[in-house]
Amino acid sequence: MPPTGCSCCCSLKEPPLMKGCWEPNLKLREAQRLYEDQILGPESIANIGDIFFTGTADGKILKLIGRRIVTVTTLGRAPCGSREDEPTCGRPLGIRVGPNGTLFVADAYLGLFEVNPTTGAAIQLVSGGQVVAGRKLSFINDVTVTQDGKKLYFTDSSSRWQRKDYLHLIMEATADGRVLEYDTETKELTVVMENLRFPNGIQLLPDEESVLVAETTMARIRRVHVAGLNKGGMDTFVDNLPGFPDNIRPSSTGGYWVTMSAVRPNPGFSMLDFLSQRPWVKKFIFKLFSQDVLMKFVPRYSLVAELHDGGICTRSFHDPKGLVSAYVSEAHEHDGNLYIGSFRSPYITVLDLRRV
């Protein structure tokens, strides 16, 4: 079914007041930067013991051992570094550890891979750009894996726009994103949910019958039922967030860490809220400005929140203006610390949860 063109379904509600759990603070400024100017855009973070893994803007999967940075593998081919090179260089985004100690990596352009963290051997499980159920996999974003490693669920943010054109996707708020399931035994690839608006981070719930999916441009998180009696259904986990959610990862208290690199200030002015009601203004703006220039108009504000069942916010850490931790994309908890990735900053930040 083609996405409908109605304006009612894609305009945002008035942003919530930033009070209570969402009250602004400076807690995220307590974070320390790691590997500064040695890595670029470490979007997602995973760990095996005390060894960390991330994927970077130059197409590499890196192993972080103490202060050392080791390249595990490169999925694409050089040259890397410019926006135009991304489709061939590759852009690893979501990264997870499977039950047998291998890494599952979602590359925005090249597809879904299983990577041996020791040898660097990479097996392509799903190829990017292929047509699935009549639509192209154009922007593979995040992945989550069942405990037995038999099923992978991943988001494809758009069948129309690639990652390098993500601002077009944000501005148009097109409903052409999907959640897909890959069966590692049968090699079968199926669409679980379609017509989502910029589905981004994805996280399996403990019962493995549903996944949480950040619907970025709608400032909400949906629960998509992937197994059991409600399979094929969807409901809302949390609506009308005070920012635009990216990755979702489990917290040690049974909740979920959600990152937002731009907020919808209330009181205040939110450019994206303003534009969501005025499609004609968007077209005009895109004729005038490049994506890089437009990024400068989006005020930096980093927000990491812990949400529990029912979408209840239990705590939040802020860095207004993104002075210490900017362009946050994921918060990965390990051993009392929160390791915060970024889709464009040249560092990882770490926040000691005992101090905040």
Short mmCIF file of N, CA and C in Angstrom, two decimals, residues 21-163:
data_model
loop_
_atom_site.label_atom_id
_atom_site.label_comp_id
_atom_site.label_asym_id
_atom_site.label_seq_id
_atom_site.Cartn_x
_atom_site.Cartn_y
_atom_site.Cartn_z
N CYS A 21 10.97 14.67 34.70
CA CYS A 21 12.13 13.87 34.30
C CYS A 21 12.93 14.54 33.17
N TRP A 22 12.24 15.35 32.36
CA TRP A 22 12.88 15.98 31.19
C TRP A 22 13.52 17.34 31.50
N GLU A 23 13.44 17.76 32.76
CA GLU A 23 13.99 19.06 33.15
C GLU A 23 15.45 19.19 32.70
N PRO A 24 15.78 20.27 31.96
CA PRO A 24 17.16 20.42 31.49
C PRO A 24 18.17 20.42 32.64
N ASN A 25 19.32 19.79 32.39
CA ASN A 25 20.41 19.78 33.36
C ASN A 25 21.73 19.78 32.58
N LEU A 26 22.84 19.68 33.29
CA LEU A 26 24.15 19.68 32.62
C LEU A 26 24.89 18.37 32.87
N LYS A 27 24.14 17.32 33.20
CA LYS A 27 24.77 16.05 33.62
C LYS A 27 25.63 15.41 32.53
N LEU A 28 25.23 15.59 31.28
CA LEU A 28 26.00 14.98 30.19
C LEU A 28 27.37 15.66 30.02
N ARG A 29 27.50 16.87 30.58
CA ARG A 29 28.80 17.55 30.51
C ARG A 29 29.82 16.95 31.48
N GLU A 30 29.35 16.04 32.34
CA GLU A 30 30.27 15.31 33.24
C GLU A 30 31.04 14.23 32.48
N ALA A 31 30.62 13.95 31.25
CA ALA A 31 31.25 12.87 30.47
C ALA A 31 32.68 13.23 30.07
N GLN A 32 33.49 12.20 29.87
CA GLN A 32 34.87 12.37 29.41
C GLN A 32 34.97 11.92 27.95
N ARG A 33 35.76 12.64 27.17
CA ARG A 33 35.96 12.22 25.78
C ARG A 33 37.08 11.17 25.69
N LEU A 34 36.83 10.15 24.87
CA LEU A 34 37.84 9.11 24.62
C LEU A 34 38.19 9.12 23.13
N TYR A 35 39.43 8.77 22.83
CA TYR A 35 39.91 8.63 21.43
C TYR A 35 39.68 9.90 20.61
N GLU A 36 39.77 11.06 21.27
CA GLU A 36 39.46 12.32 20.58
C GLU A 36 40.38 12.54 19.39
N ASP A 37 39.76 12.87 18.24
CA ASP A 37 40.46 13.11 16.97
C ASP A 37 41.18 11.88 16.42
N GLN A 38 40.83 10.69 16.96
CA GLN A 38 41.42 9.45 16.44
C GLN A 38 40.38 8.59 15.72
N ILE A 39 39.11 8.89 15.95
CA ILE A 39 38.02 8.16 15.29
C ILE A 39 36.97 9.17 14.84
N LEU A 40 36.25 8.86 13.77
CA LEU A 40 35.25 9.81 13.27
C LEU A 40 33.88 9.15 13.14
N GLY A 41 32.92 9.71 13.87
CA GLY A 41 31.54 9.23 13.74
C GLY A 41 31.32 7.82 14.24
N PRO A 42 31.74 7.50 15.48
CA PRO A 42 31.49 6.16 16.03
C PRO A 42 30.02 6.02 16.43
N GLU A 43 29.18 5.71 15.46
CA GLU A 43 27.72 5.74 15.60
C GLU A 43 27.20 4.80 16.68
N SER A 44 27.69 3.56 16.68
CA SER A 44 27.15 2.53 17.56
C SER A 44 28.31 1.81 18.25
N ILE A 45 28.05 1.29 19.45
CA ILE A 45 29.12 0.69 20.26
C ILE A 45 28.65 -0.66 20.79
N ALA A 46 29.54 -1.65 20.75
CA ALA A 46 29.24 -2.96 21.34
C ALA A 46 30.49 -3.40 22.09
N ASN A 47 30.33 -4.32 23.01
CA ASN A 47 31.52 -4.80 23.72
C ASN A 47 31.49 -6.31 23.91
N ILE A 48 32.69 -6.89 23.91
CA ILE A 48 32.90 -8.29 24.32
C ILE A 48 33.89 -8.19 25.47
N GLY A 49 33.40 -8.42 26.69
CA GLY A 49 34.24 -8.17 27.86
C GLY A 49 34.60 -6.70 27.91
N ASP A 50 35.88 -6.40 28.07
CA ASP A 50 36.31 -5.00 28.14
C ASP A 50 36.83 -4.49 26.80
N ILE A 51 36.60 -5.24 25.74
CA ILE A 51 37.00 -4.80 24.40
C ILE A 51 35.76 -4.23 23.70
N PHE A 52 35.90 -3.02 23.17
CA PHE A 52 34.77 -2.34 22.52
C PHE A 52 34.94 -2.35 21.01
N PHE A 53 33.79 -2.29 20.33
CA PHE A 53 33.77 -2.27 18.86
C PHE A 53 32.87 -1.13 18.40
N THR A 54 33.25 -0.52 17.29
CA THR A 54 32.42 0.52 16.71
C THR A 54 32.67 0.59 15.21
N GLY A 55 31.75 1.22 14.49
CA GLY A 55 31.92 1.45 13.06
C GLY A 55 32.04 2.94 12.83
N THR A 56 32.91 3.36 11.90
CA THR A 56 33.20 4.79 11.75
C THR A 56 32.90 5.30 10.34
N ALA A 57 32.97 6.63 10.21
CA ALA A 57 32.59 7.30 8.96
C ALA A 57 33.51 6.96 7.79
N ASP A 58 34.70 6.41 8.08
CA ASP A 58 35.59 6.00 6.99
C ASP A 58 35.43 4.53 6.65
N GLY A 59 34.26 3.97 7.01
CA GLY A 59 33.91 2.61 6.59
C GLY A 59 34.57 1.48 7.36
N LYS A 60 35.20 1.80 8.50
CA LYS A 60 35.93 0.77 9.24
C LYS A 60 35.13 0.22 10.43
N ILE A 61 35.41 -1.04 10.75
CA ILE A 61 34.97 -1.62 12.02
C ILE A 61 36.22 -1.62 12.89
N LEU A 62 36.14 -0.95 14.04
CA LEU A 62 37.30 -0.80 14.92
C LEU A 62 37.13 -1.58 16.21
N LYS A 63 38.28 -2.02 16.73
CA LYS A 63 38.35 -2.68 18.03
C LYS A 63 39.10 -1.72 18.94
N LEU A 64 38.52 -1.40 20.09
CA LEU A 64 39.12 -0.46 21.02
C LEU A 64 39.57 -1.23 22.26
N ILE A 65 40.89 -1.35 22.41
CA ILE A 65 41.45 -2.12 23.53
C ILE A 65 42.26 -1.15 24.39
N GLY A 66 41.67 -0.74 25.51
CA GLY A 66 42.35 0.28 26.32
C GLY A 66 42.50 1.54 25.48
N ARG A 67 43.74 1.99 25.29
CA ARG A 67 43.96 3.18 24.48
C ARG A 67 44.24 2.84 23.02
N ARG A 68 44.37 1.56 22.72
CA ARG A 68 44.73 1.16 21.36
C ARG A 68 43.51 1.07 20.45
N ILE A 69 43.70 1.44 19.20
CA ILE A 69 42.64 1.32 18.19
C ILE A 69 43.13 0.38 17.10
N VAL A 70 42.40 -0.71 16.89
CA VAL A 70 42.80 -1.70 15.89
C VAL A 70 41.69 -1.81 14.85
N THR A 71 42.06 -1.80 13.57
CA THR A 71 41.04 -1.99 12.52
C THR A 71 40.75 -3.47 12.37
N VAL A 72 39.51 -3.86 12.58
CA VAL A 72 39.10 -5.25 12.43
C VAL A 72 38.91 -5.56 10.94
N THR A 73 38.16 -4.71 10.26
CA THR A 73 37.93 -4.89 8.82
C THR A 73 37.36 -3.62 8.22
N THR A 74 37.40 -3.55 6.89
CA THR A 74 36.75 -2.48 6.14
C THR A 74 35.78 -3.17 5.19
N LEU A 75 34.51 -2.81 5.25
CA LEU A 75 33.49 -3.52 4.48
C LEU A 75 33.45 -3.07 3.02
N GLY A 76 33.70 -1.78 2.78
CA GLY A 76 33.63 -1.26 1.41
C GLY A 76 35.01 -1.11 0.80
N ARG A 77 35.12 -0.18 -0.13
CA ARG A 77 36.43 0.05 -0.76
C ARG A 77 36.73 1.55 -0.81
N ALA A 78 38.04 1.85 -0.76
CA ALA A 78 38.48 3.24 -0.82
C ALA A 78 38.18 3.81 -2.21
N PRO A 79 38.12 5.14 -2.38
CA PRO A 79 38.38 6.16 -1.35
C PRO A 79 37.22 6.33 -0.38
N CYS A 80 37.54 6.88 0.79
CA CYS A 80 36.55 7.18 1.81
C CYS A 80 36.76 8.63 2.25
N GLY A 81 35.74 9.19 2.87
CA GLY A 81 35.94 10.51 3.45
C GLY A 81 34.96 11.56 2.98
N SER A 82 34.51 11.48 1.73
CA SER A 82 33.55 12.49 1.28
C SER A 82 32.15 11.90 1.22
N ARG A 83 31.17 12.77 1.16
CA ARG A 83 29.77 12.35 1.09
C ARG A 83 29.53 11.48 -0.15
N GLU A 84 30.19 11.85 -1.25
CA GLU A 84 30.01 11.12 -2.51
C GLU A 84 30.62 9.72 -2.45
N ASP A 85 31.64 9.54 -1.59
CA ASP A 85 32.30 8.22 -1.48
C ASP A 85 31.51 7.23 -0.64
N GLU A 86 30.57 7.74 0.18
CA GLU A 86 29.89 6.87 1.15
C GLU A 86 29.30 5.58 0.55
N PRO A 87 28.59 5.65 -0.59
CA PRO A 87 27.95 4.43 -1.10
C PRO A 87 28.91 3.29 -1.42
N THR A 88 30.15 3.59 -1.83
CA THR A 88 31.11 2.52 -2.13
C THR A 88 32.03 2.23 -0.95
N CYS A 89 32.35 3.27 -0.17
CA CYS A 89 33.19 3.10 1.02
C CYS A 89 32.42 2.31 2.08
N GLY A 90 31.10 2.59 2.15
CA GLY A 90 30.27 1.98 3.19
C GLY A 90 30.20 2.88 4.40
N ARG A 91 29.13 2.72 5.17
CA ARG A 91 28.97 3.47 6.43
C ARG A 91 28.36 2.55 7.46
N PRO A 92 29.22 1.85 8.25
CA PRO A 92 28.67 0.98 9.29
C PRO A 92 27.94 1.79 10.36
N LEU A 93 26.71 1.37 10.67
CA LEU A 93 25.91 2.07 11.67
C LEU A 93 25.70 1.12 12.86
N GLY A 94 24.51 0.51 12.98
CA GLY A 94 24.25 -0.36 14.14
C GLY A 94 25.21 -1.53 14.22
N ILE A 95 25.65 -1.84 15.43
CA ILE A 95 26.56 -2.98 15.65
C ILE A 95 26.12 -3.74 16.90
N ARG A 96 26.11 -5.07 16.81
CA ARG A 96 25.68 -5.93 17.93
C ARG A 96 26.59 -7.15 18.03
N VAL A 97 26.66 -7.71 19.23
CA VAL A 97 27.40 -8.95 19.43
C VAL A 97 26.41 -10.11 19.42
N GLY A 98 26.67 -11.11 18.59
CA GLY A 98 25.81 -12.29 18.53
C GLY A 98 26.20 -13.30 19.60
N PRO A 99 25.39 -14.36 19.76
CA PRO A 99 25.64 -15.33 20.85
C PRO A 99 26.94 -16.10 20.71
N ASN A 100 27.46 -16.24 19.48
CA ASN A 100 28.72 -16.97 19.32
C ASN A 100 29.93 -16.05 19.24
N GLY A 101 29.73 -14.77 19.70
CA GLY A 101 30.86 -13.86 19.78
C GLY A 101 31.25 -13.21 18.47
N THR A 102 30.37 -13.29 17.46
CA THR A 102 30.64 -12.55 16.23
C THR A 102 29.87 -11.23 16.28
N LEU A 103 30.24 -10.32 15.38
CA LEU A 103 29.57 -9.02 15.34
C LEU A 103 28.58 -8.98 14.19
N PHE A 104 27.39 -8.47 14.44
CA PHE A 104 26.43 -8.20 13.37
C PHE A 104 26.46 -6.70 13.12
N VAL A 105 26.70 -6.33 11.87
CA VAL A 105 26.88 -4.92 11.52
C VAL A 105 25.89 -4.52 10.43
N ALA A 106 25.17 -3.41 10.67
CA ALA A 106 24.28 -2.85 9.65
C ALA A 106 25.04 -1.72 8.95
N ASP A 107 25.34 -1.91 7.66
CA ASP A 107 25.99 -0.85 6.89
C ASP A 107 24.92 -0.18 6.04
N ALA A 108 24.85 1.15 6.13
CA ALA A 108 23.79 1.91 5.48
C ALA A 108 23.64 1.58 3.99
N TYR A 109 24.76 1.29 3.33
CA TYR A 109 24.74 1.08 1.88
C TYR A 109 24.99 -0.38 1.49
N LEU A 110 25.93 -1.04 2.18
CA LEU A 110 26.42 -2.33 1.73
C LEU A 110 25.61 -3.52 2.23
N GLY A 111 24.84 -3.31 3.31
CA GLY A 111 23.98 -4.39 3.79
C GLY A 111 24.26 -4.83 5.21
N LEU A 112 23.85 -6.06 5.49
CA LEU A 112 23.99 -6.63 6.82
C LEU A 112 25.12 -7.65 6.78
N PHE A 113 26.05 -7.55 7.75
CA PHE A 113 27.23 -8.42 7.76
C PHE A 113 27.39 -9.13 9.09
N GLU A 114 28.03 -10.31 9.02
CA GLU A 114 28.51 -10.98 10.23
C GLU A 114 30.03 -10.93 10.16
N VAL A 115 30.64 -10.35 11.19
CA VAL A 115 32.08 -10.11 11.18
C VAL A 115 32.75 -10.86 12.32
N ASN A 116 33.82 -11.58 12.01
CA ASN A 116 34.61 -12.24 13.04
C ASN A 116 35.53 -11.19 13.67
N PRO A 117 35.37 -10.91 14.98
CA PRO A 117 36.13 -9.81 15.60
C PRO A 117 37.62 -10.09 15.73
N THR A 118 38.01 -11.37 15.58
CA THR A 118 39.42 -11.73 15.69
C THR A 118 40.11 -11.70 14.34
N THR A 119 39.50 -12.35 13.34
CA THR A 119 40.15 -12.46 12.02
C THR A 119 39.75 -11.34 11.07
N GLY A 120 38.60 -10.69 11.36
CA GLY A 120 38.11 -9.65 10.46
C GLY A 120 37.34 -10.19 9.27
N ALA A 121 37.19 -11.51 9.19
CA ALA A 121 36.43 -12.10 8.08
C ALA A 121 34.98 -11.62 8.15
N ALA A 122 34.47 -11.13 7.01
CA ALA A 122 33.11 -10.58 6.97
C ALA A 122 32.25 -11.34 5.97
N ILE A 123 31.09 -11.79 6.43
CA ILE A 123 30.13 -12.47 5.55
C ILE A 123 28.95 -11.54 5.34
N GLN A 124 28.61 -11.29 4.07
CA GLN A 124 27.45 -10.45 3.78
C GLN A 124 26.20 -11.32 3.86
N LEU A 125 25.30 -10.96 4.78
CA LEU A 125 24.05 -11.72 4.95
C LEU A 125 22.94 -11.15 4.09
N VAL A 126 22.87 -9.83 4.02
CA VAL A 126 21.85 -9.13 3.22
C VAL A 126 22.57 -8.06 2.42
N SER A 127 22.34 -8.00 1.11
CA SER A 127 23.02 -6.96 0.34
C SER A 127 22.17 -5.70 0.26
N GLY A 128 22.82 -4.56 0.50
CA GLY A 128 22.14 -3.28 0.42
C GLY A 128 21.76 -2.98 -1.02
N GLY A 129 20.73 -2.17 -1.20
CA GLY A 129 20.32 -1.79 -2.55
C GLY A 129 19.41 -2.78 -3.24
N GLN A 130 19.27 -3.98 -2.67
CA GLN A 130 18.40 -4.97 -3.33
C GLN A 130 16.93 -4.61 -3.12
N VAL A 131 16.09 -5.12 -4.01
CA VAL A 131 14.65 -4.87 -3.91
C VAL A 131 14.00 -5.99 -3.10
N VAL A 132 13.31 -5.61 -2.06
CA VAL A 132 12.59 -6.57 -1.22
C VAL A 132 11.13 -6.15 -1.18
N ALA A 133 10.24 -7.03 -1.59
CA ALA A 133 8.80 -6.74 -1.63
C ALA A 133 8.51 -5.42 -2.36
N GLY A 134 9.18 -5.24 -3.49
CA GLY A 134 8.88 -4.11 -4.35
C GLY A 134 9.56 -2.80 -4.00
N ARG A 135 10.36 -2.80 -2.91
CA ARG A 135 11.05 -1.57 -2.53
C ARG A 135 12.53 -1.84 -2.28
N LYS A 136 13.33 -0.83 -2.58
CA LYS A 136 14.79 -0.94 -2.44
C LYS A 136 15.22 -0.77 -0.98
N LEU A 137 16.25 -1.52 -0.59
CA LEU A 137 16.89 -1.29 0.71
C LEU A 137 17.91 -0.16 0.49
N SER A 138 17.52 1.06 0.78
CA SER A 138 18.38 2.20 0.45
C SER A 138 19.14 2.76 1.64
N PHE A 139 18.68 2.48 2.86
CA PHE A 139 19.29 3.14 4.03
C PHE A 139 19.16 2.20 5.23
N ILE A 140 19.96 1.13 5.24
CA ILE A 140 19.95 0.18 6.35
C ILE A 140 20.57 0.89 7.56
N ASN A 141 19.93 0.77 8.72
CA ASN A 141 20.32 1.65 9.81
C ASN A 141 20.77 0.93 11.08
N ASP A 142 19.89 0.14 11.70
CA ASP A 142 20.27 -0.49 12.96
C ASP A 142 19.79 -1.93 12.95
N VAL A 143 20.37 -2.74 13.83
CA VAL A 143 20.07 -4.18 13.86
C VAL A 143 20.00 -4.65 15.30
N THR A 144 19.16 -5.66 15.53
CA THR A 144 19.08 -6.30 16.85
C THR A 144 18.97 -7.80 16.59
N VAL A 145 19.46 -8.61 17.52
CA VAL A 145 19.57 -10.06 17.28
C VAL A 145 18.98 -10.85 18.45
N THR A 146 18.31 -11.95 18.12
CA THR A 146 17.74 -12.81 19.17
C THR A 146 18.87 -13.50 19.95
N GLN A 147 18.54 -13.98 21.14
CA GLN A 147 19.57 -14.59 21.99
C GLN A 147 20.19 -15.83 21.36
N ASP A 148 19.41 -16.56 20.55
CA ASP A 148 19.98 -17.75 19.90
C ASP A 148 20.67 -17.42 18.57
N GLY A 149 20.61 -16.14 18.17
CA GLY A 149 21.29 -15.72 16.95
C GLY A 149 20.59 -16.14 15.66
N LYS A 150 19.38 -16.70 15.78
CA LYS A 150 18.71 -17.20 14.58
C LYS A 150 17.97 -16.13 13.79
N LYS A 151 17.56 -15.08 14.48
CA LYS A 151 16.80 -14.02 13.79
C LYS A 151 17.48 -12.66 14.01
N LEU A 152 17.58 -11.92 12.91
CA LEU A 152 18.04 -10.54 12.99
C LEU A 152 16.88 -9.65 12.56
N TYR A 153 16.66 -8.58 13.28
CA TYR A 153 15.65 -7.58 12.87
C TYR A 153 16.41 -6.29 12.60
N PHE A 154 16.10 -5.65 11.49
CA PHE A 154 16.82 -4.42 11.18
C PHE A 154 15.90 -3.38 10.56
N THR A 155 16.34 -2.12 10.66
CA THR A 155 15.55 -1.03 10.09
C THR A 155 16.17 -0.61 8.76
N ASP A 156 15.29 -0.29 7.82
CA ASP A 156 15.70 0.35 6.58
C ASP A 156 14.97 1.69 6.59
N SER A 157 15.72 2.77 6.80
CA SER A 157 15.09 4.06 7.08
C SER A 157 14.30 4.63 5.92
N SER A 158 14.65 4.23 4.70
CA SER A 158 13.96 4.76 3.52
C SER A 158 14.24 3.89 2.32
N SER A 159 13.24 3.78 1.43
CA SER A 159 13.49 3.09 0.17
C SER A 159 13.84 4.10 -0.92
N ARG A 160 13.76 5.39 -0.55
CA ARG A 160 14.00 6.44 -1.52
C ARG A 160 15.32 7.18 -1.31
N TRP A 161 15.59 7.52 -0.05
CA TRP A 161 16.77 8.31 0.26
C TRP A 161 17.88 7.46 0.87
N GLN A 162 19.12 7.75 0.47
CA GLN A 162 20.26 7.09 1.09
C GLN A 162 20.72 7.89 2.31
N ARG A 163 21.61 7.30 3.08
CA ARG A 163 22.07 7.97 4.30
C ARG A 163 22.68 9.34 4.00
#
